[in-house]
Short mmCIF file of C-alpha atoms and ligand atoms in Angstrom, two decimals:
data_model
loop_
_atom_site.label_atom_id
_atom_site.label_comp_id
_atom_site.label_asym_id
_atom_site.label_seq_id
_atom_site.Cartn_x
_atom_site.Cartn_y
_atom_site.Cartn_z
CA UNK R 12 33.16 -23.92 13.04
CA UNK R 13 31.05 -20.78 13.28
CA UNK R 14 31.72 -17.23 12.22
CA UNK R 15 31.86 -14.52 14.79
CA UNK R 16 28.39 -13.28 15.63
CA UNK R 17 29.80 -9.93 16.65
CA UNK R 18 27.73 -7.23 15.06
CA UNK R 19 29.91 -4.94 13.03
CA UNK R 20 28.45 -1.69 14.24
CA UNK R 21 26.96 -3.02 17.40
CA UNK R 22 23.46 -2.10 16.30
CA UNK R 23 21.58 -5.07 14.85
CA UNK R 24 21.87 -8.57 13.45
CA UNK R 25 24.74 -9.24 11.04
CA UNK R 26 22.60 -9.32 7.90
CA UNK R 27 21.63 -5.68 8.35
CA UNK R 28 25.19 -4.46 7.89
CA UNK R 29 26.15 -7.19 5.46
CA UNK R 30 26.63 -7.04 1.72
CA UNK R 31 25.37 -10.27 0.14
CA UNK R 32 26.79 -11.76 -3.04
CA UNK R 33 25.03 -14.32 -5.21
CA UNK R 34 27.00 -17.12 -6.84
CA UNK R 35 25.51 -19.15 -9.68
CA UNK R 36 27.65 -22.25 -9.03
CA UNK R 37 27.57 -23.68 -12.57
CA UNK R 38 29.29 -20.55 -13.81
CA UNK R 39 31.70 -19.54 -11.07
CA UNK R 40 34.75 -21.82 -11.24
CA UNK R 41 35.24 -25.28 -12.67
CA UNK R 42 37.91 -27.41 -10.99
CA UNK R 43 37.65 -30.72 -12.88
CA UNK R 44 37.50 -29.71 -16.53
CA UNK R 45 33.89 -30.75 -17.20
CA UNK R 46 32.99 -27.18 -18.14
CA UNK R 47 30.63 -26.73 -15.18
CA UNK R 48 31.51 -24.85 -12.01
CA UNK R 49 31.73 -26.85 -8.79
CA UNK R 50 32.25 -26.58 -5.02
CA UNK R 51 35.98 -27.29 -5.25
CA UNK R 52 36.24 -24.39 -7.69
CA UNK R 53 34.39 -22.13 -5.28
CA UNK R 54 36.77 -23.16 -2.49
CA UNK R 55 39.73 -22.30 -4.73
CA UNK R 56 38.23 -18.84 -5.19
CA UNK R 57 37.36 -18.29 -1.53
CA UNK R 58 39.94 -15.52 -1.17
CA UNK R 59 38.22 -13.54 -3.90
CA UNK R 60 35.21 -12.92 -1.67
CA UNK R 61 37.30 -11.59 1.20
CA UNK R 62 39.46 -9.55 -1.17
CA UNK R 63 36.31 -8.02 -2.66
CA UNK R 64 34.85 -7.40 0.78
CA UNK R 65 31.46 -9.12 0.82
CA UNK R 66 30.02 -10.56 4.02
CA UNK R 67 27.86 -13.46 2.90
CA UNK R 68 27.44 -15.56 -0.21
CA UNK R 69 24.14 -16.98 -1.42
CA UNK R 70 24.55 -20.02 -3.65
CA UNK R 71 21.97 -20.97 -6.24
CA UNK R 72 21.12 -24.67 -5.70
CA UNK R 73 23.78 -27.39 -5.87
CA UNK R 74 21.62 -30.23 -4.53
CA UNK R 75 20.96 -33.53 -6.30
CA UNK R 76 18.96 -32.78 -9.40
CA UNK R 77 18.31 -33.97 -12.94
CA UNK R 78 19.20 -30.34 -13.82
CA UNK R 79 16.23 -29.70 -16.07
CA UNK R 80 16.08 -26.24 -14.47
CA UNK R 81 19.78 -26.39 -13.55
CA UNK R 82 19.22 -27.27 -9.91
CA UNK R 83 15.90 -25.58 -9.19
CA UNK R 84 14.42 -29.06 -9.69
CA UNK R 85 15.69 -30.87 -6.61
CA UNK R 86 15.47 -34.66 -6.38
CA UNK R 87 17.27 -34.92 -3.02
CA UNK R 88 17.37 -31.90 -0.73
CA UNK R 89 19.90 -33.55 1.58
CA UNK R 90 22.81 -34.19 -0.75
CA UNK R 91 25.06 -32.42 -3.21
CA UNK R 92 24.77 -33.23 -6.91
CA UNK R 93 27.88 -35.09 -8.15
CA UNK R 94 28.32 -32.40 -10.84
CA UNK R 95 29.13 -30.01 -8.01
CA UNK R 96 30.87 -32.36 -5.58
CA UNK R 97 30.09 -34.14 -2.34
CA UNK R 98 28.86 -33.38 1.14
CA UNK R 99 32.49 -33.50 2.27
CA UNK R 100 33.28 -30.76 -0.28
CA UNK R 101 30.35 -28.80 1.06
CA UNK R 102 31.66 -29.04 4.62
CA UNK R 103 35.08 -27.89 3.45
CA UNK R 104 33.49 -25.00 1.62
CA UNK R 105 31.58 -23.85 4.70
CA UNK R 106 34.77 -24.11 6.77
CA UNK R 107 36.72 -22.12 4.14
CA UNK R 108 34.12 -19.35 4.17
CA UNK R 109 33.69 -19.24 7.92
CA UNK R 110 37.47 -19.09 8.37
CA UNK R 111 37.28 -15.87 6.35
CA UNK R 112 34.33 -14.60 8.38
CA UNK R 113 32.02 -14.92 5.37
CA UNK R 114 28.61 -16.47 5.84
CA UNK R 115 26.99 -19.13 3.72
CA UNK R 116 23.40 -18.86 2.52
CA UNK R 117 21.73 -21.73 0.69
CA UNK R 118 18.93 -21.70 -1.84
CA UNK R 119 15.85 -23.43 -0.40
CA UNK R 120 13.38 -24.56 -3.04
CA UNK R 121 10.20 -25.39 -1.11
CA UNK R 122 7.49 -24.85 -3.71
CA UNK R 123 8.35 -27.80 -5.93
CA UNK R 124 10.46 -30.91 -6.20
CA UNK R 125 11.83 -32.54 -9.31
CA UNK R 126 9.50 -35.14 -10.87
CA UNK R 127 12.38 -37.53 -10.08
CA UNK R 128 12.16 -36.89 -6.33
CA UNK R 129 11.12 -40.13 -4.56
CA UNK R 130 8.20 -38.24 -2.98
CA UNK R 131 6.76 -37.43 -6.40
CA UNK R 132 7.56 -40.85 -7.83
CA UNK R 133 5.48 -42.35 -5.00
CA UNK R 134 2.78 -39.73 -5.27
CA UNK R 135 2.21 -40.31 -8.95
CA UNK R 136 2.20 -44.12 -8.60
CA UNK R 137 -1.48 -44.40 -7.60
CA UNK R 138 -4.39 -42.33 -6.36
CA UNK R 139 -4.24 -44.24 -3.05
CA UNK R 140 -0.55 -43.68 -2.38
CA UNK R 141 0.01 -42.11 1.08
CA UNK R 142 2.01 -39.34 -0.58
CA UNK R 143 -0.69 -38.58 -3.15
CA UNK R 144 -1.76 -35.48 -1.22
CA UNK R 145 1.83 -34.21 -0.98
CA UNK R 146 1.26 -32.68 -4.42
CA UNK R 147 -1.77 -31.15 -6.18
CA UNK R 148 -3.64 -33.84 -8.10
CA UNK R 149 -6.98 -32.97 -9.68
CA UNK R 150 -9.45 -34.46 -12.15
CA UNK R 151 -9.70 -32.91 -15.58
CA UNK R 152 -12.25 -30.13 -16.13
CA UNK R 153 -15.54 -31.31 -17.70
CA UNK R 154 -14.11 -30.59 -21.17
CA UNK R 155 -11.15 -32.86 -20.39
CA UNK R 156 -8.74 -29.89 -20.09
CA UNK R 157 -6.77 -28.65 -17.08
CA UNK R 158 -8.61 -28.08 -13.77
CA UNK R 159 -8.22 -24.28 -13.94
CA UNK R 160 -6.63 -21.48 -15.97
CA UNK R 161 -3.35 -21.14 -14.07
CA UNK R 162 -0.39 -20.42 -16.30
CA UNK R 163 3.08 -21.82 -15.76
CA UNK R 164 5.83 -19.22 -15.38
CA UNK R 165 7.87 -21.43 -17.70
CA UNK R 166 5.23 -21.40 -20.47
CA UNK R 167 1.91 -23.19 -21.07
CA UNK R 168 -0.64 -24.41 -18.51
CA UNK R 169 0.35 -25.03 -14.89
CA UNK R 170 -1.23 -28.48 -15.16
CA UNK R 171 0.18 -31.66 -16.67
CA UNK R 172 -1.96 -34.71 -17.36
CA UNK R 173 -0.61 -37.98 -16.02
CA UNK R 174 -2.03 -40.85 -18.05
CA UNK R 175 -1.38 -43.53 -15.43
CA UNK R 176 -3.86 -42.20 -12.86
CA UNK R 177 -5.80 -39.97 -15.27
CA UNK R 178 -5.38 -36.81 -13.20
CA UNK R 179 -3.50 -33.55 -13.65
CA UNK R 180 -0.75 -32.34 -11.31
CA UNK R 181 0.16 -28.70 -10.73
CA UNK R 182 3.49 -27.12 -11.65
CA UNK R 183 4.00 -23.37 -11.36
CA UNK R 184 7.22 -23.73 -13.36
CA UNK R 185 8.34 -26.60 -15.65
CA UNK R 186 6.34 -29.81 -15.74
CA UNK R 187 9.41 -31.46 -14.21
CA UNK R 188 8.99 -29.15 -11.16
CA UNK R 189 5.96 -30.50 -9.31
CA UNK R 190 4.33 -28.23 -6.73
CA UNK R 191 4.27 -29.48 -3.15
CA UNK R 192 1.08 -29.11 -1.14
CA UNK R 193 2.13 -27.02 1.85
CA UNK R 194 -1.30 -27.44 3.46
CA UNK R 195 -0.35 -31.05 4.15
CA UNK R 196 1.39 -31.08 7.58
CA UNK R 197 3.68 -33.97 6.60
CA UNK R 198 5.02 -31.88 3.70
CA UNK R 199 5.74 -29.02 6.06
CA UNK R 200 7.49 -31.34 8.54
CA UNK R 201 9.64 -32.90 5.84
CA UNK R 202 10.59 -29.51 4.43
CA UNK R 203 11.38 -28.15 7.90
CA UNK R 204 13.72 -31.10 8.37
CA UNK R 205 15.57 -29.96 5.25
CA UNK R 206 16.25 -26.62 6.93
CA UNK R 207 17.45 -28.34 10.09
CA UNK R 208 19.78 -30.62 8.14
CA UNK R 209 21.69 -27.69 6.65
CA UNK R 210 21.54 -25.52 9.75
CA UNK R 211 23.19 -28.39 11.65
CA UNK R 212 25.95 -28.27 9.04
CA UNK R 213 26.56 -24.63 9.87
CA UNK R 214 24.78 -22.57 7.23
CA UNK R 215 23.82 -19.00 8.06
CA UNK R 216 20.52 -18.67 6.26
CA UNK R 217 18.43 -19.41 3.22
CA UNK R 218 17.18 -17.66 0.15
CA UNK R 219 13.67 -19.05 -0.34
CA UNK R 220 12.76 -19.70 -3.94
CA UNK R 221 9.32 -18.57 -5.19
CA UNK R 222 8.05 -18.27 -1.63
CA UNK R 223 4.69 -16.70 -2.53
CA UNK R 224 3.76 -19.79 -4.55
CA UNK R 225 3.49 -21.89 -1.38
CA UNK R 226 0.02 -20.50 -0.64
CA UNK R 227 -2.45 -21.23 -3.40
CA UNK R 228 -6.19 -20.73 -3.17
CA UNK R 229 -7.54 -23.82 -1.32
CA UNK R 230 -10.33 -24.11 -3.91
CA UNK R 231 -7.86 -23.64 -6.77
CA UNK R 232 -10.06 -20.97 -8.37
CA UNK R 233 -9.13 -19.42 -11.71
CA UNK R 234 -6.78 -16.44 -11.78
CA UNK R 235 -8.46 -13.25 -13.04
CA UNK R 236 -7.30 -11.67 -16.31
CA UNK R 237 -4.62 -9.01 -16.15
CA UNK R 238 -6.06 -5.73 -17.47
CA UNK R 239 -2.53 -4.43 -18.14
CA UNK R 240 -1.48 -7.31 -20.35
CA UNK R 241 0.27 -6.15 -23.51
CA UNK R 242 0.91 -8.22 -26.60
CA UNK R 243 4.56 -9.19 -26.37
CA UNK R 244 4.37 -9.80 -22.60
CA UNK R 245 5.13 -13.42 -21.64
CA UNK R 246 2.01 -15.62 -21.87
CA UNK R 247 1.76 -16.13 -18.08
CA UNK R 248 1.22 -12.35 -17.68
CA UNK R 249 -2.28 -12.77 -19.19
CA UNK R 250 -3.54 -13.51 -15.68
CA UNK R 251 -2.94 -11.93 -12.30
CA UNK R 252 -1.52 -14.51 -9.90
CA UNK R 253 -4.21 -13.82 -7.34
CA UNK R 254 -5.28 -17.41 -6.67
CA UNK R 255 -2.24 -19.32 -7.82
CA UNK R 256 0.08 -17.56 -5.31
CA UNK R 257 0.33 -15.19 -2.34
CA UNK R 258 -2.71 -16.72 -0.59
CA UNK R 259 -3.91 -15.64 2.84
CA UNK R 260 -2.06 -18.30 4.80
CA UNK R 261 1.34 -17.59 3.24
CA UNK R 262 2.54 -15.99 6.45
CA UNK R 263 1.62 -19.10 8.44
CA UNK R 264 3.97 -21.12 6.27
CA UNK R 265 6.67 -18.46 6.41
CA UNK R 266 6.23 -17.99 10.17
CA UNK R 267 6.75 -21.73 10.71
CA UNK R 268 9.91 -21.66 8.62
CA UNK R 269 11.13 -18.70 10.65
CA UNK R 270 10.45 -20.55 13.92
CA UNK R 271 12.62 -23.42 12.72
CA UNK R 272 15.60 -21.26 11.78
CA UNK R 273 15.23 -19.11 14.90
CA UNK R 274 16.13 -22.14 16.99
CA UNK R 275 19.69 -21.98 15.69
CA UNK R 276 22.50 -19.69 16.81
CA UNK R 277 24.21 -17.01 14.71
CA UNK R 278 20.96 -15.26 13.65
CA UNK R 279 20.24 -17.19 10.44
CA UNK R 280 18.65 -15.00 7.82
CA UNK R 281 15.69 -15.71 5.53
CA UNK R 282 15.72 -13.93 2.21
CA UNK R 283 12.53 -14.56 0.27
CA UNK R 284 12.16 -14.29 -3.47
CA UNK R 285 9.12 -12.04 -3.87
CA UNK R 286 8.56 -10.25 -7.17
CA UNK R 287 6.21 -7.61 -5.80
CA UNK R 288 5.67 -3.88 -5.98
CA UNK R 289 6.89 -1.84 -3.03
CA UNK R 290 3.41 -1.67 -1.46
CA UNK R 291 2.95 -5.44 -1.60
CA UNK R 292 6.26 -6.47 -0.03
CA UNK R 293 5.53 -5.30 3.52
CA UNK R 294 3.30 -8.21 4.64
CA UNK R 295 6.17 -10.64 4.02
CA UNK R 296 8.03 -9.25 7.03
CA UNK R 297 5.28 -10.94 9.01
CA UNK R 298 3.26 -10.03 12.06
CA UNK R 299 5.61 -8.68 14.69
CA UNK R 300 8.32 -9.17 12.06
CA UNK R 301 8.24 -12.93 12.54
CA UNK R 302 8.43 -13.54 8.79
CA UNK R 303 11.18 -13.00 6.25
CA UNK R 304 13.95 -10.71 7.42
CA UNK R 305 14.70 -9.76 3.81
CA UNK R 306 11.88 -10.14 1.29
CA UNK R 307 13.67 -9.23 -1.93
CA UNK R 308 13.02 -5.82 -3.37
CA UNK R 309 13.39 -5.98 -7.16
CA UNK R 310 11.72 -2.67 -7.85
CA UNK R 311 14.80 -0.92 -9.21
CA UNK R 312 15.01 -3.59 -11.90
CA UNK R 313 11.81 -2.50 -13.56
CA UNK R 314 11.85 1.24 -12.86
CA UNK R 315 12.77 3.53 -15.79
CA UNK R 316 16.31 4.86 -15.27
CA UNK R 317 15.22 8.44 -14.60
CA UNK R 318 15.66 10.46 -11.43
CA UNK R 319 11.96 11.03 -10.66
CA UNK R 320 10.67 7.44 -10.94
CA UNK R 321 13.71 6.06 -9.12
CA UNK R 322 13.33 8.52 -6.29
CA UNK R 323 9.61 7.76 -6.09
CA UNK R 324 10.30 4.03 -5.79
CA UNK R 325 12.88 4.52 -3.04
CA UNK R 326 10.63 6.90 -1.13
CA UNK R 327 7.57 4.65 -1.54
CA UNK R 328 9.49 1.64 -0.29
CA UNK R 329 10.90 3.53 2.69
CA UNK R 330 7.38 4.71 3.49
CA UNK R 331 5.70 1.30 3.46
CA UNK R 332 8.29 -0.61 5.46
CA UNK R 333 6.71 -1.72 8.73
CA UNK R 334 8.31 -0.54 11.95
CA UNK R 335 11.50 -2.49 12.57
CA UNK R 336 11.60 -3.88 9.02
CA UNK R 337 14.95 -3.78 7.26
CA UNK R 338 15.18 -2.82 3.55
CA UNK R 339 17.12 -4.62 0.84
CA UNK R 340 18.02 -3.87 -2.76
CA UNK R 341 18.68 -6.03 -5.80
CA UNK R 342 20.08 -4.95 -9.19
CA UNK R 343 20.56 -8.33 -10.80
CA UNK R 344 20.23 -12.07 -10.49
CA UNK R 345 20.30 -15.26 -12.54
CA UNK R 346 16.81 -14.58 -13.92
CA UNK R 347 17.25 -10.97 -15.04
CA UNK R 348 19.16 -9.34 -17.89
CA UNK R 349 22.52 -7.93 -16.78
CA UNK R 350 22.29 -4.40 -15.43
CA UNK R 351 25.22 -3.25 -17.65
CA UNK R 352 23.29 -4.35 -20.73
CA UNK R 353 20.22 -2.51 -19.60
CA UNK R 354 21.94 0.75 -18.64
CA UNK R 355 25.28 0.73 -20.43
CA UNK R 356 28.69 0.46 -18.80
CA UNK R 357 28.82 3.99 -17.42
CA UNK R 358 25.41 3.91 -15.77
CA UNK R 359 26.09 0.41 -14.46
CA UNK R 360 28.73 2.10 -12.29
CA UNK R 361 26.11 4.56 -11.06
CA UNK R 362 23.76 1.64 -10.34
CA UNK R 363 26.50 0.04 -8.23
CA UNK R 364 26.99 3.26 -6.26
CA UNK R 365 23.24 3.42 -5.69
CA UNK R 366 23.01 -0.24 -4.64
CA UNK R 367 25.81 0.23 -2.12
CA UNK R 368 24.65 3.56 -0.69
CA UNK R 369 20.91 3.11 -0.26
CA UNK R 370 19.65 2.22 3.20
CA UNK R 371 19.39 -1.55 3.49
CA UNK R 372 21.13 -4.78 2.61
CA UNK R 373 22.47 -4.90 -0.97
CA UNK R 374 22.39 -8.19 -2.86
CA UNK R 375 25.05 -8.27 -5.57
CA UNK R 376 24.97 -10.71 -8.47
CA UNK R 377 28.28 -12.34 -9.46
CA UNK R 378 29.93 -10.56 -12.37
CA UNK R 379 28.05 -7.30 -11.85
CA UNK R 380 31.12 -6.08 -9.99
CA UNK R 381 32.92 -6.48 -13.34
CA UNK R 382 30.18 -4.76 -15.31
CA UNK R 383 29.51 -8.00 -17.20
CA UNK R 384 26.99 -7.70 -19.99
CA UNK R 385 24.53 -10.23 -21.38
CA UNK R 386 26.28 -12.75 -23.57
CA UNK R 387 25.00 -13.46 -27.05
CA UNK R 388 24.46 -17.23 -27.20
CA UNK R 389 24.56 -19.00 -30.59
CA UNK R 390 21.08 -20.56 -31.08
CA UNK R 391 22.37 -24.14 -30.96
CA UNK R 392 23.92 -23.53 -27.54
CA UNK R 393 20.88 -22.14 -25.72
CA UNK R 394 20.28 -24.10 -22.52
CA UNK R 395 17.60 -22.34 -20.47
CA UNK R 396 14.40 -24.40 -20.70
CA UNK R 397 12.24 -21.35 -19.91
CA UNK R 398 13.67 -19.55 -22.93
CA UNK R 399 13.39 -22.61 -25.15
CA UNK R 400 9.76 -23.20 -24.02
CA UNK R 401 8.47 -19.70 -24.54
CA UNK R 402 8.59 -18.35 -28.06
CA UNK R 403 9.29 -14.65 -27.76
CA UNK R 404 11.36 -15.08 -24.59
CA UNK R 405 14.44 -14.25 -26.65
CA UNK R 406 17.51 -16.02 -25.36
CA UNK R 407 15.86 -16.82 -22.03
CA UNK R 408 18.11 -16.50 -18.99
CA UNK R 409 21.35 -17.89 -20.42
CA UNK R 410 22.83 -14.47 -21.31
CA UNK R 411 23.12 -13.51 -17.63
CA UNK R 412 24.50 -16.88 -16.54
CA UNK R 413 27.76 -17.02 -18.46
CA UNK R 414 31.00 -18.18 -16.84
CA UNK R 415 32.92 -15.76 -14.65
CA UNK R 416 35.88 -14.34 -16.60
CA UNK R 417 38.82 -14.69 -14.23
CA UNK R 418 41.62 -13.94 -16.64
CA UNK R 419 42.30 -13.01 -20.24
CA UNK R 420 43.00 -16.52 -21.54
CA UNK R 421 40.69 -18.19 -24.04
CA UNK R 422 38.68 -20.00 -21.39
CA UNK R 423 38.97 -17.10 -18.97
CA UNK R 424 40.45 -19.24 -16.19
CA UNK R 425 36.97 -20.69 -15.66
CA UNK R 426 37.62 -24.18 -16.99
CA UNK R 427 40.13 -26.30 -18.85
CA UNK R 428 37.28 -28.01 -20.70
CA UNK R 429 34.33 -26.87 -22.77
CA UNK R 430 32.37 -24.27 -20.81
CA UNK R 431 28.67 -25.18 -20.47
CA UNK R 432 27.76 -21.70 -21.77
CA UNK R 433 30.04 -19.59 -23.96
CA UNK R 434 32.56 -17.46 -22.11
CA UNK R 435 31.20 -14.65 -24.19
CA UNK R 436 32.43 -11.74 -26.14
CA UNK R 437 33.37 -9.31 -23.39
CA UNK R 438 36.16 -7.02 -24.49
CA UNK R 439 39.74 -7.56 -23.37
CA UNK R 440 40.29 -6.01 -20.00
CA UNK R 441 36.99 -7.14 -18.53
CA UNK R 442 38.35 -10.08 -16.52
CA UNK R 443 39.00 -10.07 -12.78
CA UNK R 444 42.74 -10.25 -13.44
CA UNK R 445 42.76 -7.22 -15.73
CA UNK R 446 40.38 -5.15 -13.63
CA UNK R 447 42.30 -5.78 -10.43
CA UNK R 448 45.26 -4.02 -12.00
CA UNK R 449 43.23 -1.05 -13.16
CA UNK R 450 42.42 1.47 -10.44
CA UNK R 451 39.61 2.98 -12.46
CA UNK R 452 37.87 -0.32 -13.28
CA UNK R 453 34.37 -1.27 -12.21
CA UNK R 454 35.87 -3.99 -10.01
CA UNK R 455 38.26 -1.60 -8.23
CA UNK R 456 35.44 0.89 -7.80
CA UNK R 457 33.11 -1.73 -6.31
CA UNK R 458 35.81 -2.92 -3.94
CA UNK R 459 36.50 0.63 -2.86
CA UNK R 460 32.80 1.20 -2.17
CA UNK R 461 32.58 -2.02 -0.16
CA UNK R 462 35.54 -0.90 1.94
CA UNK R 463 33.87 2.47 2.45
CA UNK R 464 30.68 0.79 3.69
CA UNK R 465 32.73 -1.09 6.25
CA UNK R 466 34.50 2.05 7.46
CA UNK R 467 31.45 4.26 7.47
CA UNK R 468 28.47 2.88 9.37
CA UNK R 469 26.43 5.81 8.08
CA UNK R 470 26.25 3.99 4.73
CA UNK R 471 24.64 0.89 6.19
CA UNK R 472 22.88 2.21 9.27
CA UNK R 473 22.20 5.86 8.54
CA UNK R 474 18.78 7.29 7.77
CA UNK R 475 17.89 8.09 4.16
CA UNK R 476 16.27 11.29 2.92
CA UNK R 477 15.93 12.66 -0.59
CA UNK R 478 17.29 15.93 -1.94
CA UNK R 479 15.25 17.89 -4.47
CA UNK R 480 15.72 16.57 -7.98
CA UNK R 481 17.63 18.77 -10.41
CA UNK R 482 17.39 17.55 -13.98
CA UNK R 483 18.55 13.96 -14.09
CA UNK R 484 20.61 14.09 -10.93
CA UNK R 485 19.39 11.82 -8.19
CA UNK R 486 20.57 12.86 -4.76
CA UNK R 487 20.02 11.82 -1.19
CA UNK R 488 21.40 12.24 2.30
CA UNK R 489 22.50 9.49 4.62
CA UNK R 490 22.83 10.48 8.24
CA UNK R 491 23.95 8.74 11.42
CA UNK R 492 24.44 10.86 14.50
CA UNK R 493 26.56 13.79 13.43
CA UNK R 494 27.84 12.13 10.27
CA UNK R 495 26.02 13.22 7.16
CA UNK R 496 26.82 12.16 3.62
CA UNK R 497 25.27 13.38 0.40
CA UNK R 498 25.16 10.95 -2.52
CA UNK R 499 24.83 12.60 -5.94
CA UNK R 500 24.23 10.44 -8.98
CA UNK R 501 24.32 11.90 -12.46
CA UNK R 502 22.05 9.66 -14.52
CA UNK R 503 23.09 11.21 -17.82
CA UNK R 504 26.23 11.55 -19.87
CA UNK R 505 26.22 15.33 -19.62
CA UNK R 506 28.03 17.66 -17.32
CA UNK R 507 25.75 18.83 -14.50
CA UNK R 508 25.63 21.52 -11.89
CA UNK R 509 24.00 20.71 -8.61
CA UNK R 510 23.55 22.82 -5.51
CA UNK R 511 22.85 21.74 -1.99
CA UNK R 512 21.17 24.78 -0.49
CA UNK R 513 21.49 23.84 3.15
CA UNK R 514 25.23 23.30 3.29
CA UNK R 515 28.17 25.55 2.94
CA UNK R 516 31.09 23.14 2.64
CA UNK R 517 31.90 19.49 2.49
CA UNK R 518 34.55 17.20 1.10
CA UNK R 519 34.72 14.36 -1.37
CA UNK R 520 34.65 10.87 0.09
CA UNK R 521 34.24 8.92 -3.12
CA UNK R 522 33.78 9.45 -6.83
CA UNK R 523 33.25 7.12 -9.78
CA UNK R 524 35.68 9.44 -11.56
CA UNK R 525 39.19 10.64 -10.87
CA UNK R 526 38.88 13.32 -8.24
CA UNK R 527 41.01 14.32 -5.34
CA UNK R 528 39.78 12.66 -2.20
CA UNK R 529 39.16 15.28 0.48
CA UNK R 530 38.67 17.89 -2.24
CA UNK R 531 36.61 20.68 -0.67
CA UNK R 532 33.11 21.06 -2.05
CA UNK R 533 31.01 24.18 -1.81
CA UNK R 534 27.31 24.67 -2.37
CA UNK R 535 27.59 24.49 -6.14
CA UNK R 536 28.92 21.23 -7.37
CA UNK R 537 29.94 20.28 -10.84
CA UNK R 538 29.29 16.65 -11.70
CA UNK R 539 31.04 15.08 -14.67
CA UNK R 540 28.99 13.10 -17.18
CA UNK R 541 27.91 9.80 -15.55
CA UNK R 542 29.55 10.75 -12.29
CA UNK R 543 28.55 9.41 -8.90
CA UNK R 544 29.83 11.37 -5.93
CA UNK R 545 29.71 10.90 -2.19
CA UNK R 546 30.35 13.99 -0.11
CA UNK R 547 30.81 14.24 3.63
CA UNK R 548 29.08 17.34 4.94
C1 LIG C 28 12.96 -18.76 -9.25
C2 LIG C 28 14.40 -19.02 -9.57
O1 LIG C 28 15.14 -17.86 -9.33
C3 LIG C 28 14.44 -19.46 -11.02
O2 LIG C 28 15.75 -19.50 -11.53
C4 LIG C 28 13.78 -20.81 -11.10
O3 LIG C 28 13.72 -21.22 -12.45
C5 LIG C 28 12.36 -20.75 -10.54
N1 LIG C 28 12.25 -20.00 -9.32
C6 LIG C 28 11.85 -22.13 -10.27
O4 LIG C 28 12.50 -22.69 -9.17
#
């Protein structure tokens, strides 16, 4: 069964008008009482996505895996891990989503396999094994140490010595995540077949994990030191990943992936995980835009929450986008502290208004629509191997991966068993059930904004232009044909006055606060503390 490929506003492929939502399957809904979310649980919650009003769901991996990195260490790309269910469950899940006109996006992990993957088991068995060159095997340096200075993003060297064949293998992440050699054509063929397998089963696109890591320097030269390294930064930040990632031929690999997915109907989308500054993202769209349709833009995550730097980032990104390239925005994911913990509950609402009113495809992280905060995990219950590996990494990534609170019961409606991470200490009233009943909640506000985006193509398709900054009020226009909206975001908890010189009147379309819809607005506008306002001009 396929979803309708009708374009909502008739203007471009579906993923340009879509709002994407990321599910971390372990934490979404458990159906069998083992304390870990599963596909059956997701199916049970399918109506939530249509009620909320998102268009596509990206699932962090649920493929067969020893779960050392909770699924980002795949040992069989073509099956579902029994913790999550079966292929039959997967097919039912796709059907349930497509029946609701919601698309399904899988996580594709091409840079590395689990050390338990049969390819790696063969590769490590002897230097002569035909799959030896599927991974990076190198002799020790003359001093017996690793072949170069590359640092693992999960802590320590990127090289692990294997006593059996007396060589090192490369792992950009954990030593149980062994990097595939994408310069080997058989690796590329096998990994392209993975895409085909899932496209045949009806998926609508992929989020590509760590895509820049596919292209390493062919001579494996050292990475240069990072002049901006500060004590307290994670150890891998000592070097700039100049040779260990983002090599010259990255777009050949990406272009080939794109050619595979382009052979399928329904305009499958490729979202690529690239942690790059605005100026460095553009090449990932590819020559003649034959690369990633949506290279992820994480820049708002590391920009100080002040009007000037935020506006500069938005303007810089808009300015560097190649012709025909489509923007996207991210405010959270399973690797980043929760936005509500970074900004506080009030400004998390403002961040949501920004995410859903900037030009481009928003990618929402599960629970951010509830304003979930990081969860304090008792030390004995920490699970994230990155956090446990790297002293100084605090609680690692567990705090942003806690179970979805569906209701106000002790286990939050997530499980009948022992949840794999604590449900957390969110205050009463923060669950889906409670927030659905409260018109002023973050959830109700998010849903209202999503409905507004559907009704008002100007919010997805309109042009973006900044208004002059006044104090800590960030403001911009969106315009499509004759429809023009102004978005005003008060980044402080103080009352503000704001004036839009070039207009005489307008009316309120949306506010984070209680305000009369259609209230007339004149040139001088009073914004409440922490208020976000959308005005039709
Ligand atoms: C990026 C993923 O988002 C992260 O969760 C994972 O640990 C690494 N890539 C390795 O796959």
